[in-house]
Short mmCIF file of C-alpha atoms in Angstrom, two decimals:
data_model
loop_
_atom_site.label_atom_id
_atom_site.label_comp_id
_atom_site.label_asym_id
_atom_site.label_seq_id
_atom_site.Cartn_x
_atom_site.Cartn_y
_atom_site.Cartn_z
CA UNK A 1383 0.00 0.00 0.00
CA UNK A 1384 1.10 3.54 -0.68
CA UNK A 1385 3.04 5.12 2.14
CA UNK A 1386 3.56 1.79 3.89
CA UNK A 1387 6.83 1.38 5.79
CA UNK A 1388 9.26 -1.33 4.65
CA UNK A 1389 9.11 -4.65 6.49
CA UNK A 1390 12.48 -4.06 8.12
CA UNK A 1391 14.58 -1.00 8.74
CA UNK A 1392 18.26 -1.97 8.61
CA UNK A 1393 19.69 -2.42 12.09
CA UNK A 1394 22.20 0.28 13.01
CA UNK A 1395 25.75 -0.59 12.09
CA UNK A 1396 28.65 -0.61 14.54
CA UNK A 1397 29.78 2.68 12.99
CA UNK A 1398 26.37 4.22 13.64
CA UNK A 1399 26.44 3.07 17.25
CA UNK A 1400 29.96 4.47 17.67
CA UNK A 1401 28.85 7.77 16.12
CA UNK A 1402 25.95 7.96 18.56
CA UNK A 1403 28.34 7.37 21.44
CA UNK A 1404 30.66 10.12 20.24
CA UNK A 1405 27.83 12.55 19.66
CA UNK A 1406 26.59 12.08 23.21
CA UNK A 1407 30.06 12.26 24.71
CA UNK A 1408 29.60 15.77 26.08
CA UNK A 1409 26.36 14.95 27.87
CA UNK A 1410 26.50 15.02 31.65
CA UNK A 1411 24.05 12.10 31.73
CA UNK A 1412 26.25 9.74 29.72
CA UNK A 1413 27.38 6.68 31.64
CA UNK A 1414 30.98 6.81 32.83
CA UNK A 1415 33.11 3.82 33.83
CA UNK A 1416 33.07 3.35 37.58
CA UNK A 1417 29.48 4.49 38.06
CA UNK A 1418 26.95 1.95 39.44
CA UNK A 1419 25.70 -0.23 36.62
CA UNK A 1420 21.98 -0.55 35.96
CA UNK A 1421 19.39 -3.03 34.71
CA UNK A 1422 17.36 -2.32 31.58
CA UNK A 1423 13.66 -3.20 31.38
CA UNK A 1424 12.44 -2.87 27.80
CA UNK A 1425 8.70 -2.81 26.99
CA UNK A 1426 8.13 -2.31 30.70
CA UNK A 1427 4.69 -0.72 30.42
CA UNK A 1428 3.83 2.23 32.62
CA UNK A 1429 6.55 3.28 35.04
CA UNK A 1430 6.67 3.21 38.85
CA UNK A 1431 4.39 0.26 39.64
CA UNK A 1432 4.44 -0.33 43.40
CA UNK A 1433 5.00 -4.08 42.91
CA UNK A 1434 6.85 -3.68 39.62
CA UNK A 1435 10.26 -5.03 38.70
CA UNK A 1436 11.96 -1.65 39.09
CA UNK A 1437 10.50 -1.17 42.57
CA UNK A 1438 11.66 -4.65 43.61
CA UNK A 1439 15.20 -4.09 42.35
CA UNK A 1440 15.54 -0.72 44.04
CA UNK A 1441 13.84 -1.68 47.29
CA UNK A 1442 15.50 -5.06 47.78
CA UNK A 1443 18.91 -4.68 46.12
CA UNK A 1444 19.46 -0.92 45.66
CA UNK A 1445 19.83 -1.41 41.90
CA UNK A 1446 18.46 1.20 39.50
CA UNK A 1447 16.25 -0.07 36.68
CA UNK A 1448 15.80 2.01 33.53
CA UNK A 1449 12.26 1.41 32.27
CA UNK A 1450 11.96 1.77 28.51
CA UNK A 1451 8.53 1.94 26.83
CA UNK A 1452 6.60 4.26 24.54
CA UNK A 1453 4.03 4.57 27.36
CA UNK A 1454 6.78 6.40 29.26
CA UNK A 1455 8.21 8.47 26.41
CA UNK A 1456 7.55 8.73 22.68
CA UNK A 1457 11.35 8.85 22.27
CA UNK A 1458 11.52 5.20 23.36
CA UNK A 1459 10.19 3.88 20.06
CA UNK A 1460 12.48 1.05 18.95
CA UNK A 1461 10.96 0.96 15.46
CA UNK A 1462 13.02 4.13 14.99
CA UNK A 1463 16.56 3.14 13.98
CA UNK A 1464 18.01 6.25 15.67
CA UNK A 1465 16.39 5.37 19.00
CA UNK A 1466 17.68 1.81 18.70
CA UNK A 1467 21.21 3.00 17.84
CA UNK A 1468 21.21 5.31 20.87
CA UNK A 1469 20.13 2.47 23.18
CA UNK A 1470 22.71 0.07 21.74
CA UNK A 1471 25.39 2.72 22.30
CA UNK A 1472 24.42 2.90 25.99
CA UNK A 1473 24.62 -0.89 26.23
CA UNK A 1474 28.05 -1.00 24.57
CA UNK A 1475 29.29 1.65 27.02
CA UNK A 1476 28.72 -0.81 29.89
CA UNK A 1477 25.86 1.12 31.48
CA UNK A 1478 23.69 -2.00 31.93
CA UNK A 1479 24.67 -5.39 33.31
CA UNK A 1480 21.32 -7.05 32.54
CA UNK A 1481 18.14 -6.60 30.51
CA UNK A 1482 14.58 -7.90 30.78
CA UNK A 1483 12.74 -7.69 27.45
CA UNK A 1484 8.97 -8.28 27.27
CA UNK A 1485 8.57 -8.06 23.49
CA UNK A 1486 4.99 -7.07 22.50
CA UNK A 1487 3.15 -10.25 21.54
CA UNK A 1488 0.00 -8.87 19.90
CA UNK A 1489 0.71 -10.15 16.38
CA UNK A 1490 1.79 -13.54 17.80
CA UNK A 1491 -1.25 -14.05 20.04
CA UNK A 1492 -3.39 -17.19 19.80
CA UNK A 1493 -6.36 -14.92 20.51
CA UNK A 1494 -6.18 -13.94 16.83
CA UNK A 1495 -6.84 -17.54 15.72
CA UNK A 1496 -10.60 -17.81 15.39
CA UNK A 1497 -12.45 -20.94 16.35
CA UNK A 1498 -14.30 -22.66 13.52
CA UNK A 1499 -17.86 -21.40 13.21
CA UNK A 1500 -17.45 -18.75 15.91
CA UNK A 1501 -17.78 -15.05 15.03
CA UNK A 1502 -15.13 -12.86 16.57
CA UNK A 1503 -14.79 -9.08 16.38
CA UNK A 1504 -11.14 -9.21 17.39
CA UNK A 1505 -8.16 -8.63 15.09
CA UNK A 1506 -7.41 -11.38 12.54
CA UNK A 1507 -4.53 -13.84 12.47
CA UNK A 1508 -1.51 -12.27 10.72
CA UNK A 1509 1.10 -15.05 11.13
CA UNK A 1510 1.16 -18.83 10.79
CA UNK A 1511 3.85 -21.51 10.70
CA UNK A 1512 4.29 -21.11 6.94
CA UNK A 1513 4.52 -17.32 7.20
CA UNK A 1514 6.21 -16.57 10.52
CA UNK A 1515 7.09 -13.00 9.47
CA UNK A 1516 3.59 -12.30 8.17
CA UNK A 1517 0.85 -13.79 6.02
CA UNK A 1518 0.33 -12.39 2.52
CA UNK A 1519 -2.52 -10.17 1.33
CA UNK A 1520 -3.33 -8.61 4.68
CA UNK A 1521 -5.39 -5.43 5.06
CA UNK A 1522 -3.26 -2.29 5.13
CA UNK A 1523 -3.83 -1.62 8.83
CA UNK A 1524 -2.80 -5.19 9.69
CA UNK A 1525 0.33 -4.87 7.56
CA UNK A 1526 1.34 -1.73 9.41
CA UNK A 1527 0.98 -3.57 12.74
CA UNK A 1528 2.98 -6.48 11.37
CA UNK A 1529 5.79 -4.26 10.04
CA UNK A 1530 6.15 -2.51 13.39
CA UNK A 1531 6.08 -5.83 15.25
CA UNK A 1532 8.81 -7.33 13.07
CA UNK A 1533 10.99 -4.29 13.72
CA UNK A 1534 10.55 -4.76 17.47
CA UNK A 1535 11.50 -8.44 17.21
CA UNK A 1536 14.67 -7.53 15.29
CA UNK A 1537 15.43 -4.88 17.93
CA UNK A 1538 14.90 -7.46 20.70
CA UNK A 1539 17.47 -9.81 19.16
CA UNK A 1540 19.96 -6.97 18.59
CA UNK A 1541 19.65 -5.79 22.21
CA UNK A 1542 20.08 -9.32 23.60
CA UNK A 1543 23.23 -9.81 21.52
CA UNK A 1544 24.58 -6.42 22.60
CA UNK A 1545 23.97 -7.17 26.27
CA UNK A 1546 25.76 -10.50 25.97
CA UNK A 1547 28.68 -8.94 24.07
CA UNK A 1548 28.99 -6.37 26.88
CA UNK A 1549 29.31 -9.17 29.45
CA UNK A 1550 25.73 -8.95 30.70
CA UNK A 1551 22.67 -11.16 31.18
CA UNK A 1552 19.33 -11.04 29.40
CA UNK A 1553 15.82 -12.49 29.72
CA UNK A 1554 13.27 -12.30 26.87
CA UNK A 1555 9.68 -13.07 27.85
CA UNK A 1556 6.73 -14.12 25.66
CA UNK A 1557 3.88 -16.66 25.60
CA UNK A 1558 4.66 -20.29 24.79
CA UNK A 1559 4.36 -21.81 21.34
CA UNK A 1560 0.96 -23.53 21.24
CA UNK A 1561 1.59 -25.44 17.99
CA UNK A 1562 4.42 -27.60 19.34
CA UNK A 1563 3.03 -31.15 19.34
CA UNK A 1564 5.78 -32.35 21.67
CA UNK A 1565 4.55 -30.13 24.54
CA UNK A 1566 1.65 -30.61 26.95
CA UNK A 1567 0.30 -27.17 26.12
CA UNK A 1568 -0.28 -28.06 22.45
CA UNK A 1569 -3.85 -27.49 21.25
CA UNK A 1570 -5.11 -28.67 17.87
CA UNK A 1571 -7.20 -25.53 17.38
CA UNK A 1572 -3.94 -23.56 17.52
CA UNK A 1573 -1.95 -25.92 15.27
CA UNK A 1574 -1.06 -23.00 12.96
CA UNK A 1575 0.16 -20.77 15.79
CA UNK A 1576 3.41 -18.93 15.02
CA UNK A 1577 4.93 -17.66 18.24
CA UNK A 1578 7.70 -15.15 18.80
CA UNK A 1579 10.06 -18.13 19.07
CA UNK A 1580 9.30 -19.07 15.43
CA UNK A 1581 10.50 -15.71 14.10
CA UNK A 1582 13.80 -16.06 12.18
CA UNK A 1583 15.52 -13.51 14.44
CA UNK A 1584 14.64 -15.56 17.52
CA UNK A 1585 15.58 -18.85 15.88
CA UNK A 1586 18.99 -17.40 15.05
CA UNK A 1587 19.39 -16.16 18.64
CA UNK A 1588 18.32 -19.53 20.03
CA UNK A 1589 21.09 -21.27 18.06
CA UNK A 1590 23.77 -19.38 19.98
CA UNK A 1591 25.57 -21.61 22.47
CA UNK A 1592 24.87 -19.09 25.25
CA UNK A 1593 21.09 -19.00 24.74
CA UNK A 1594 18.53 -21.12 26.64
CA UNK A 1595 14.73 -21.61 26.77
CA UNK A 1596 12.36 -22.58 29.58
CA UNK A 1597 8.54 -22.80 29.80
CA UNK A 1598 6.50 -22.22 32.97
CA UNK A 1599 3.04 -21.01 34.12
CA UNK A 1600 2.89 -17.57 35.70
CA UNK A 1601 0.11 -18.77 38.00
CA UNK A 1602 2.89 -20.54 39.94
CA UNK A 1603 3.85 -17.03 41.06
CA UNK A 1604 0.38 -16.18 42.35
CA UNK A 1605 -1.07 -14.81 39.10
CA UNK A 1606 -4.83 -14.99 38.58
CA UNK A 1607 -4.28 -16.19 35.00
CA UNK A 1608 -2.43 -19.34 34.01
CA UNK A 1609 -0.40 -17.49 31.33
CA UNK A 1610 1.99 -20.13 30.04
CA UNK A 1611 5.24 -18.30 29.39
CA UNK A 1612 8.62 -18.91 27.77
CA UNK A 1613 11.84 -17.25 28.89
CA UNK A 1614 14.78 -17.08 26.52
CA UNK A 1615 17.80 -16.22 28.64
CA UNK A 1616 21.58 -16.07 28.68
CA UNK A 1617 23.26 -19.27 29.86
CA UNK A 1618 24.80 -17.63 32.96
CA UNK A 1619 21.28 -17.65 34.45
CA UNK A 1620 20.80 -21.38 33.85
CA UNK A 1621 21.09 -22.39 37.53
CA UNK A 1622 18.34 -19.92 38.48
CA UNK A 1623 15.89 -20.12 35.57
CA UNK A 1624 16.13 -23.75 34.44
CA UNK A 1625 14.18 -24.99 37.53
CA UNK A 1626 11.17 -22.95 36.35
CA UNK A 1627 10.59 -25.74 33.84
CA UNK A 1628 9.51 -28.03 36.69
CA UNK A 1629 6.64 -25.74 37.71
CA UNK A 1630 3.12 -26.91 36.84
CA UNK A 1631 -0.31 -25.31 36.96
CA UNK A 1632 -2.33 -26.85 39.80
CA UNK A 1633 -5.28 -24.45 39.59
CA UNK A 1634 -8.74 -24.46 38.04
CA UNK A 1635 -8.69 -21.13 36.24
CA UNK A 1636 -12.23 -19.93 35.64
CA UNK A 1637 -11.02 -16.69 34.03
CA UNK A 1638 -8.77 -16.87 30.99
CA UNK A 1639 -6.44 -14.17 29.72
CA UNK A 1640 -8.34 -13.88 26.45
CA UNK A 1641 -11.59 -12.39 25.23
CA UNK A 1642 -13.44 -9.41 26.71
CA UNK A 1643 -14.25 -8.78 30.36
CA UNK A 1644 -17.53 -7.34 31.64
CA UNK A 1645 -16.26 -3.80 30.94
CA UNK A 1646 -15.64 -4.63 27.29
CA UNK A 1647 -11.84 -4.54 27.70
CA UNK A 1648 -9.47 -7.20 26.41
CA UNK A 1649 -8.31 -9.45 29.26
CA UNK A 1650 -4.93 -9.87 27.56
CA UNK A 1651 -4.15 -6.26 28.53
CA UNK A 1652 -4.76 -7.10 32.21
CA UNK A 1653 -2.44 -10.11 31.92
CA UNK A 1654 0.43 -8.13 30.39
CA UNK A 1655 2.00 -6.98 33.67
CA UNK A 1656 4.06 -9.51 35.64
CA UNK A 1657 2.71 -10.58 39.05
CA UNK A 1658 4.54 -9.24 42.07
CA UNK A 1659 6.03 -12.61 43.05
CA UNK A 1660 7.52 -13.04 39.57
CA UNK A 1661 9.01 -9.54 39.76
CA UNK A 1662 10.60 -10.46 43.08
CA UNK A 1663 12.03 -13.64 41.55
CA UNK A 1664 13.46 -11.73 38.57
CA UNK A 1665 14.96 -9.18 40.94
CA UNK A 1666 16.73 -11.96 42.84
CA UNK A 1667 18.01 -13.54 39.61
CA UNK A 1668 19.43 -10.23 38.37
CA UNK A 1669 20.44 -8.72 41.70
CA UNK A 1670 24.16 -8.92 40.89
CA UNK A 1671 26.21 -8.70 37.69
CA UNK A 1672 27.43 -12.05 36.49
CA UNK A 1673 31.05 -12.99 37.05
CA UNK A 1674 33.42 -11.81 34.35
CA UNK A 1675 34.30 -14.63 31.98
CA UNK A 1676 37.96 -15.52 31.45
CA UNK A 1677 38.50 -14.60 27.80
CA UNK A 1678 40.95 -17.08 26.34
CA UNK A 1679 43.30 -15.94 23.57
CA UNK A 1680 43.29 -12.24 24.43
CA UNK A 1681 46.02 -10.05 25.89
CA UNK A 1682 43.25 -8.84 28.23
CA UNK A 1683 41.68 -12.11 29.50
CA UNK A 1684 39.82 -10.24 32.26
CA UNK A 1685 38.41 -7.50 30.00
CA UNK A 1686 34.91 -6.46 31.13
CA UNK A 1687 33.40 -6.97 27.65
CA UNK A 1688 33.95 -9.45 24.85
CA UNK A 1689 34.43 -6.57 22.41
CA UNK A 1690 37.35 -5.17 24.43
CA UNK A 1691 38.90 -8.63 24.68
CA UNK A 1692 38.60 -9.16 20.93
CA UNK A 1693 40.30 -5.83 20.26
CA UNK A 1694 43.21 -6.94 22.45
CA UNK A 1695 43.74 -10.23 20.67
CA UNK A 1696 47.25 -10.55 19.20
CA UNK A 1697 47.62 -10.43 15.45
CA UNK A 1698 47.76 -13.84 13.78
CA UNK A 1699 51.26 -15.16 13.25
CA UNK A 1700 52.63 -15.03 9.71
CA UNK A 1701 52.81 -18.26 7.77
CA UNK A 1702 56.15 -19.96 8.64
CA UNK A 1703 58.75 -20.26 5.87
CA UNK A 1704 60.80 -23.00 7.53
CA UNK A 1705 60.74 -25.44 10.40
CA UNK A 1706 61.50 -24.37 13.96
CA UNK A 1707 61.95 -26.68 16.93
CA UNK A 1708 61.92 -23.64 19.18
CA UNK A 1709 58.51 -22.54 17.92
CA UNK A 1710 57.29 -26.16 17.67
CA UNK A 1711 56.55 -25.69 13.98
CA UNK A 1712 56.90 -28.73 11.70
CA UNK A 1713 58.85 -28.69 8.48
CA UNK A 1714 56.99 -27.55 5.37
CA UNK A 1715 55.66 -30.23 3.03
CA UNK A 1716 57.65 -28.73 0.15
CA UNK A 1717 60.94 -29.13 2.05
CA UNK A 1718 60.15 -32.67 3.14
CA UNK A 1719 59.44 -33.71 -0.46
CA UNK A 1720 62.88 -32.49 -1.57
CA UNK A 1721 64.84 -34.31 1.12
CA UNK A 1722 66.24 -37.77 0.21
CA UNK A 1723 65.41 -40.86 2.26
CA UNK A 1724 67.95 -41.84 4.90
CA UNK A 1725 70.37 -44.46 3.56
CA UNK A 1726 69.01 -47.06 5.96
CA UNK A 1727 65.61 -46.75 4.29
CA UNK A 1728 66.86 -47.05 0.69
CA UNK A 1729 65.92 -50.48 -0.67
CA UNK A 1730 68.94 -52.53 -1.76
CA UNK A 1731 69.63 -53.13 -5.45
CA UNK A 1732 71.01 -56.46 -6.61
CA UNK A 1733 73.48 -56.66 -9.52
#
């Protein structure tokens, strides 16, 4: 459609991030090494919830949480490549040691999959397993929603990678995949469901050796809704988050986090905020920066970030031109081929 945004803005390059850092260098609010590091909460919703994650971190562990959402400021729109570049620059500077990312799930919701023969005034399905980035021939208003959602997914993956590269921890939260036949939460009526975890950006992130997944019900943390949830997280949190996979729903939930309530509002909006007990658990998991990894092969093995360690790696040695016992380098194949056999190995010739 005319005037429609492209499916994906290109992610900011390293040069763009560096330029953003330099441009902000004179700001008195720019993070400086030695200052207390913070935790980043992206797509946090409204700020200053009494039982919110930020309140838990500050009250229990004296850690500042930066809440980042368009409900807080229009400048926090991560579909804008400049806003994303500015945030990535702050991450690369070492300002944050962890991030919690609750990527908006509207276009991935099973609530969009209509039951056969049931009329539904809600928004239509815009993704399926064959079209995880978006189904074809959608109405213009649906395509705009889909484009913006795909940009936010790409931003989520970029932020998680940046946090990990800076030596930090991350947690990405979204509903479970309901079309996975190997799981107990599979439902045939949602067999076409494409979750956030089916998006190519998330599949690529999941393949990293430092990425993990776990499923659990939020009702185990005192939530009124069951809300089956998946966390994708950095492997340093494995000992804390992996046990969540043993949690099971033991409740008879009469109210589901879908459909309209008696006020005509979507229940999914009420279920978006984390319950207080889950916020307290996340605060405990992220209360301290993870231990610095020993970075093998670098002149700075204790560098605070992987990027700094990579920059300190020694240059590769030049290709040897001859053998060296001192350097434990074997003789070149070309030299070995030119050397004659020892006399003891020469077969005898009879007259």
